[in-house]
mmCIF file of C-alpha atoms in Angstrom:
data_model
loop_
_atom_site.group_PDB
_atom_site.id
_atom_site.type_symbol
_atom_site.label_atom_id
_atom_site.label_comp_id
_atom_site.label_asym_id
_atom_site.label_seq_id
_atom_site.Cartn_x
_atom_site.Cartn_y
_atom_site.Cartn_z
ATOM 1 C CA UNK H 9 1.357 187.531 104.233
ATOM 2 C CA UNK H 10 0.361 187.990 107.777
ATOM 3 C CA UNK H 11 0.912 183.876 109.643
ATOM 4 C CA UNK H 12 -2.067 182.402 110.824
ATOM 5 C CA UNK H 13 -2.322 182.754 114.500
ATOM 6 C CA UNK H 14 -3.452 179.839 116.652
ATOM 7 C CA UNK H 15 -4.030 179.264 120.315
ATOM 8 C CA UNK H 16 -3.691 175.939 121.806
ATOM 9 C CA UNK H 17 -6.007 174.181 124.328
ATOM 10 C CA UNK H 18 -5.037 171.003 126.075
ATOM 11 C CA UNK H 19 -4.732 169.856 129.862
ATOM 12 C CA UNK H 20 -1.642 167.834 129.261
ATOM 13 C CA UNK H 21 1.685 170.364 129.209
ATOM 14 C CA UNK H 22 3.494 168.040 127.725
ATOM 15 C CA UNK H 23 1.346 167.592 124.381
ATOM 16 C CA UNK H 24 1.125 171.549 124.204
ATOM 17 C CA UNK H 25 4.406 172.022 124.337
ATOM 18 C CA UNK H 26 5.015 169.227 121.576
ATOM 19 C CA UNK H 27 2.496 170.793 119.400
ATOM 20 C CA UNK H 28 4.136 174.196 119.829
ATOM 21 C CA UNK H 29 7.556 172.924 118.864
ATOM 22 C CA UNK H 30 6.100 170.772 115.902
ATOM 23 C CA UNK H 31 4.404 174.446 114.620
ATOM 24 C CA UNK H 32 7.676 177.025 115.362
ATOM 25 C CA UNK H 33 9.376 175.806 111.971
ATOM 26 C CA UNK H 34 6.103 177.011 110.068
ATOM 27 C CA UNK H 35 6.540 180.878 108.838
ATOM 28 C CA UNK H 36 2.788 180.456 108.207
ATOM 29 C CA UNK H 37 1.379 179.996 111.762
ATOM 30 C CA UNK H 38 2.363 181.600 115.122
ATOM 31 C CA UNK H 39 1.098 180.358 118.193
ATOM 32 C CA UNK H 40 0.103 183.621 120.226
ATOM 33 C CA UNK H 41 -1.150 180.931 123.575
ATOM 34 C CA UNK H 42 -1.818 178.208 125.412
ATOM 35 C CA UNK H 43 -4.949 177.498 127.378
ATOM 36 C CA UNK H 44 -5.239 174.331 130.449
ATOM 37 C CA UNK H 45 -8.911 173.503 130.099
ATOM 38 C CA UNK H 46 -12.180 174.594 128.373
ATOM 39 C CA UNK H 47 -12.515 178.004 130.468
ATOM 40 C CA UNK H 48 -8.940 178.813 130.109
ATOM 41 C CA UNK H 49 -9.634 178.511 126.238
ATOM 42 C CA UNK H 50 -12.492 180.751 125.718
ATOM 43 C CA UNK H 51 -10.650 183.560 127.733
ATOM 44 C CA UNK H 52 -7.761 183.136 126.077
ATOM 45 C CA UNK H 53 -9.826 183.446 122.677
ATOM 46 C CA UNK H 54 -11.787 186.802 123.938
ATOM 47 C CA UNK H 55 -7.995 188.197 124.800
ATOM 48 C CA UNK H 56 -5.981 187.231 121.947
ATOM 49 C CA UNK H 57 -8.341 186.833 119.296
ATOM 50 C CA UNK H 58 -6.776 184.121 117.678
ATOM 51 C CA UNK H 59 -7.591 182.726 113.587
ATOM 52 C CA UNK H 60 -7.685 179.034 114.689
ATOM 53 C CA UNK H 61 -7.592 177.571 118.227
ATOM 54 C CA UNK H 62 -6.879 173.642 118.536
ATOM 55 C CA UNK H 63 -8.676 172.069 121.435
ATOM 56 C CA UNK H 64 -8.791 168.809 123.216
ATOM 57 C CA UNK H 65 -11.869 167.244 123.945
ATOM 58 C CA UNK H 66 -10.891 165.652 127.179
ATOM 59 C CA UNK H 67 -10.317 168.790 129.587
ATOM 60 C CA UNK H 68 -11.261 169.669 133.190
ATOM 61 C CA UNK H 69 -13.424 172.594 133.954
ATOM 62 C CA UNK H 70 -14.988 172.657 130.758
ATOM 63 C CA UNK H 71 -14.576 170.109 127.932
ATOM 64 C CA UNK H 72 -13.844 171.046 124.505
ATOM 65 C CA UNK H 73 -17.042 170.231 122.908
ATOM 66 C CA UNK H 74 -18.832 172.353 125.540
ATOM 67 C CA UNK H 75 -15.971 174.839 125.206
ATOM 68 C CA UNK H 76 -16.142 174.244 121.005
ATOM 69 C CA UNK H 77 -19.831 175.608 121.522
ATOM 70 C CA UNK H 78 -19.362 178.935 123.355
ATOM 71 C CA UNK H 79 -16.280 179.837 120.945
ATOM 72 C CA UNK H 80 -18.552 179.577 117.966
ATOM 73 C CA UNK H 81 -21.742 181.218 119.506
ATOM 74 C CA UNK H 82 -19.327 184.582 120.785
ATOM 75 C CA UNK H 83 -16.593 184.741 118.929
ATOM 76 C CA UNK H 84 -17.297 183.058 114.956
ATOM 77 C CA UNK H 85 -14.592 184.793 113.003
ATOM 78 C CA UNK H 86 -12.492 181.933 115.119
ATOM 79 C CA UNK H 87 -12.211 178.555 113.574
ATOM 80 C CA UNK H 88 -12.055 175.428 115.338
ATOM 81 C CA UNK H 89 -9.986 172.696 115.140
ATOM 82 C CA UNK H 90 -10.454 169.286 117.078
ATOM 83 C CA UNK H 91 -7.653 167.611 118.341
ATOM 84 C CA UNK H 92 -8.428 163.880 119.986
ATOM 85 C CA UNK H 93 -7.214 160.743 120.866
ATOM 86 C CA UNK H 94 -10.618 159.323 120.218
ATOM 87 C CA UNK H 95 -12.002 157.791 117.306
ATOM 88 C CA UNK H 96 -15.900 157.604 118.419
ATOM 89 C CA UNK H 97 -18.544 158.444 116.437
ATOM 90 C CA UNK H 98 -20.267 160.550 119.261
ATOM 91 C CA UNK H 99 -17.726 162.983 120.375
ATOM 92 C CA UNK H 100 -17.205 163.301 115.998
ATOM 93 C CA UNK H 101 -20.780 164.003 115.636
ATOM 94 C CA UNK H 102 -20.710 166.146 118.467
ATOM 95 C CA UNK H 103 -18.082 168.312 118.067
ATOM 96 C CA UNK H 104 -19.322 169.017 114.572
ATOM 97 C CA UNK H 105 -22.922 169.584 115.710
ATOM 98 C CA UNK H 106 -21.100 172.365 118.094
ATOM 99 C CA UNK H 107 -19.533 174.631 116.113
ATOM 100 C CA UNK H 108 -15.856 172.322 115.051
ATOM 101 C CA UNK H 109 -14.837 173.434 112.045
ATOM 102 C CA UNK H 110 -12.355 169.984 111.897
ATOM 103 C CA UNK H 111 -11.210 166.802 113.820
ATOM 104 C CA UNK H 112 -8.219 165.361 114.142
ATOM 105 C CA UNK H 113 -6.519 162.595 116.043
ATOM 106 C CA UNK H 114 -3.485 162.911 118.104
ATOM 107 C CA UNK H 115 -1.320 160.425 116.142
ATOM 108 C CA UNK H 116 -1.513 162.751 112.904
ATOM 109 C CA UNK H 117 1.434 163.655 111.268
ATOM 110 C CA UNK H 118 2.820 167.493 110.996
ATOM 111 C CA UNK H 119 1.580 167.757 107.277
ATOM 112 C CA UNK H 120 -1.724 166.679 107.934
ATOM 113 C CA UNK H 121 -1.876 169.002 111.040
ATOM 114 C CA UNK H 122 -0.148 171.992 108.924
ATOM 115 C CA UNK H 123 -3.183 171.280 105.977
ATOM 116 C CA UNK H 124 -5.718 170.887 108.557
ATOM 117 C CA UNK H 125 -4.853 174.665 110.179
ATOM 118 C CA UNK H 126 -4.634 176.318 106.804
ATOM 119 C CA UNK H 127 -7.953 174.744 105.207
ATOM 120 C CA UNK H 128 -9.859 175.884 108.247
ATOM 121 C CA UNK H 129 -8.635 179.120 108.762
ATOM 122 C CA UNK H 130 -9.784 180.090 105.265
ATOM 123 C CA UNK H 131 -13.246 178.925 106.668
ATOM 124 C CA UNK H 132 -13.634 175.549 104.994
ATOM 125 C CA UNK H 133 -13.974 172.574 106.964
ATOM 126 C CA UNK H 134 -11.390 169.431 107.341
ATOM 127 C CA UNK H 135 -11.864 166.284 108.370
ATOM 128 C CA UNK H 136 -9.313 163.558 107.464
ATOM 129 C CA UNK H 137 -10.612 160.539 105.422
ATOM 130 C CA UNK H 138 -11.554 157.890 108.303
ATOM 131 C CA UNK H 139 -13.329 161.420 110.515
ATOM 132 C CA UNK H 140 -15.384 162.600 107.296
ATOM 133 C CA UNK H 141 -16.544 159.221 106.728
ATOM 134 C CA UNK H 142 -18.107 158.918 109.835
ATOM 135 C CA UNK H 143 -19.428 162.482 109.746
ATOM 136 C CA UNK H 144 -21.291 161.233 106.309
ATOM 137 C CA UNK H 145 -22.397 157.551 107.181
ATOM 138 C CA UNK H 146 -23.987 159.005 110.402
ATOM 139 C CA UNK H 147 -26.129 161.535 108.181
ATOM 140 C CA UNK H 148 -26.645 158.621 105.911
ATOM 141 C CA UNK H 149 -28.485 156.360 108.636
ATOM 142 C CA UNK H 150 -30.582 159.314 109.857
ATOM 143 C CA UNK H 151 -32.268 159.049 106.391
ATOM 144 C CA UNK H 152 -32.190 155.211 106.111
ATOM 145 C CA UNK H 153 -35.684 154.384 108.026
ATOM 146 C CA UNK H 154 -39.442 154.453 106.755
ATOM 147 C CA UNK H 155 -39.638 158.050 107.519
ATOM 148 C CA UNK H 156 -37.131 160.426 105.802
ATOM 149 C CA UNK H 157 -35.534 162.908 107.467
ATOM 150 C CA UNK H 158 -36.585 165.668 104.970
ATOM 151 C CA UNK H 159 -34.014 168.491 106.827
ATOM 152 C CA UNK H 160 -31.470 166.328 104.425
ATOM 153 C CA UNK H 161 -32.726 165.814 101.287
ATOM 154 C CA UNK H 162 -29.100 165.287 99.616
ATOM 155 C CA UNK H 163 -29.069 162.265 101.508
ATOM 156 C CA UNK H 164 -31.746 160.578 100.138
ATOM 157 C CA UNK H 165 -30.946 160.823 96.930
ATOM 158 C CA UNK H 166 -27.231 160.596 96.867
ATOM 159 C CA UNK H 167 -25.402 158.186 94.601
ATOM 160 C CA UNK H 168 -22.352 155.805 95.800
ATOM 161 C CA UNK H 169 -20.103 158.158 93.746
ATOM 162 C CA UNK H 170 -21.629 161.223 95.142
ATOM 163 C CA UNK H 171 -21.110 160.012 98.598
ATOM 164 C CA UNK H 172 -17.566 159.472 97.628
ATOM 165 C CA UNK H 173 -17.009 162.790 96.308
ATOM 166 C CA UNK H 174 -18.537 164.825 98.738
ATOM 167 C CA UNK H 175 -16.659 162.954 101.326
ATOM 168 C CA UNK H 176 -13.453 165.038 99.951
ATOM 169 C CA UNK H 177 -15.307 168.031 99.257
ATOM 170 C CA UNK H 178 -15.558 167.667 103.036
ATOM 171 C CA UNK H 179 -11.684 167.045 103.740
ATOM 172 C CA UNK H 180 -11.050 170.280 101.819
ATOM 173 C CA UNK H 181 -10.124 168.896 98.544
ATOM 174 C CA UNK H 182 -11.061 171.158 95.365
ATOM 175 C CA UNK H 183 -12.264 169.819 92.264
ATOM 176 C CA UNK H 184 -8.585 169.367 90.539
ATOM 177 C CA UNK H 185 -7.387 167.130 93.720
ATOM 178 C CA UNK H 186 -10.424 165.247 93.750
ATOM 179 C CA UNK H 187 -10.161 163.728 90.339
ATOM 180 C CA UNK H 188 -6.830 163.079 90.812
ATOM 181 C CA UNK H 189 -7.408 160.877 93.652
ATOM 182 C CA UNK H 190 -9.939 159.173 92.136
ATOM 183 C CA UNK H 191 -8.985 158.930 88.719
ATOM 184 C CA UNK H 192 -11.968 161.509 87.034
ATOM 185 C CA UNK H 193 -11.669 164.160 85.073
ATOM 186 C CA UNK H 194 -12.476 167.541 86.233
ATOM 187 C CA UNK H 195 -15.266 167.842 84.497
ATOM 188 C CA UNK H 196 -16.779 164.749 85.521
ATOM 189 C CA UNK H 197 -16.405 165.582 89.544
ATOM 190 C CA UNK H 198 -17.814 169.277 88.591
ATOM 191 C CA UNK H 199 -20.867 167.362 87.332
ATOM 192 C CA UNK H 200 -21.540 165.148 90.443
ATOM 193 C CA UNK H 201 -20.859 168.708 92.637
ATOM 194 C CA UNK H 202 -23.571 170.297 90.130
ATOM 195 C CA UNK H 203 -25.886 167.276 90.537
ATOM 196 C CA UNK H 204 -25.963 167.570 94.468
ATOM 197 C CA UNK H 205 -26.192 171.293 94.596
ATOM 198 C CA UNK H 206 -29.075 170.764 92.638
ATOM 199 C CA UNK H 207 -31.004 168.613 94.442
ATOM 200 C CA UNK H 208 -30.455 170.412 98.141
ATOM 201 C CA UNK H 209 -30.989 173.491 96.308
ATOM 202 C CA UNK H 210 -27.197 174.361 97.419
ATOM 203 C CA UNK H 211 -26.239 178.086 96.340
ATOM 204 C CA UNK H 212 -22.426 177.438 95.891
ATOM 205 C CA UNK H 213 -20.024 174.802 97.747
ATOM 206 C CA UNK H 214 -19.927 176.030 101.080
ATOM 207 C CA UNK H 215 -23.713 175.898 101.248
ATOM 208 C CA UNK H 216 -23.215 171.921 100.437
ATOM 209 C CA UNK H 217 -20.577 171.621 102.794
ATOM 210 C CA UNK H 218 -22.177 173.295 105.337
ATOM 211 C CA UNK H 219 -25.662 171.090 104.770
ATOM 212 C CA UNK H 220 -22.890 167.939 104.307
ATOM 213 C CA UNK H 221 -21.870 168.550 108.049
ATOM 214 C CA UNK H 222 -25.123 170.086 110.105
#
């Protein structure tokens, strides 16, 4: 099996580097570059056409979320991956909104990091646990006034347990790894996947993901 190939995009040398050595034990991934700031990054991607690139949010020239945007738009075999030091709701819902396929902060651990890569490069999305709930309680409050925002019908109808689920359905979790974490059988998480593909009129998961995130 062919690794995945992933370019890296941050300002700082020092956390590139890092990230490089923390990913050259992995037989699955091969960095093929590096990239300084958000212009640096999308040439990079035209030249070496890589499966996932990791980008900061914070960089000169062009930031990653503008950066995030113009990957997407040109080049959307390419997945991207977030990688921030901040925790705010804006640059989350941002990133997502252009074209991030997942966020992470910078004090995550190599597994998570390693899971992250692989989930998105199959095309799903990941977003850790304290990232997706954001993503979801931010759709959630668009839908909470008088007037219903009727672009997102799943969330006005959603249950508490619903919410729950389809918060892991959003970190990349499958139906077996669900229940296990929250103590349900398969069936039983199957049925509240059915139930919310059914009312957005969902064809299959990745159409629910996809409405789940924007």
């Amino acid at each position: 099996m062919n690794p995945i190939t992933v370019l890296l995009a941050d300002d700082h040398d020092v956390v590139r580097k890092g990230m490089k050595m923390l990913l050259e034990d992995e037989e699955s991934v091969l960095v093929i570059g590096e990239a300084s700031d958000g212009l640096d990054a999308i040439e990079k991607v035209k030249a070496l056409s890589p499966n996932v690139v990791i980008l900061d949010l914070t960089m000169p020239k062009m930031t990653g979320i503008e950066a995030a945007k113009i990957i997407s738009e040109e080049y959307p075999d390419v997945q991207i991956l977030i990688f921030s030091m901040h925790n705010n709701r804006e640059y989350i819902i941002n990133s997502v909104e252009n074209g991030a396929s997942g966020y992470l902060l910078k004090d995550t651990g190599k597994e998570e990091l390693m899971r992250a890569i692989n989930v998105v490069s199959e095309g799903r999305k990941y977003f850790p646990p304290e990232i997706s709930e954001v993503i979801i309680d931010e759709l959630l409050s668009k839908t909470s006034g008088n007037q219903p925002d009727t672009s997102r019908p799943i969330f006005q109808k959603i249950t508490p347990k619903e919410k729950q689920i389809l918060e892991h359905i959003v970190q990349g979790y499958n139906s077996r790894e669900i229940a296990d974490k929250l103590f349900l059988s398969i069936r039983t998480v199957d049925n509240h996947r059915a139930n919310m593909m059914k009312k957005t009129k969902a064809k299959n998961t990745a159409d629910l993901v996809k409405m789940a995130i924007g």
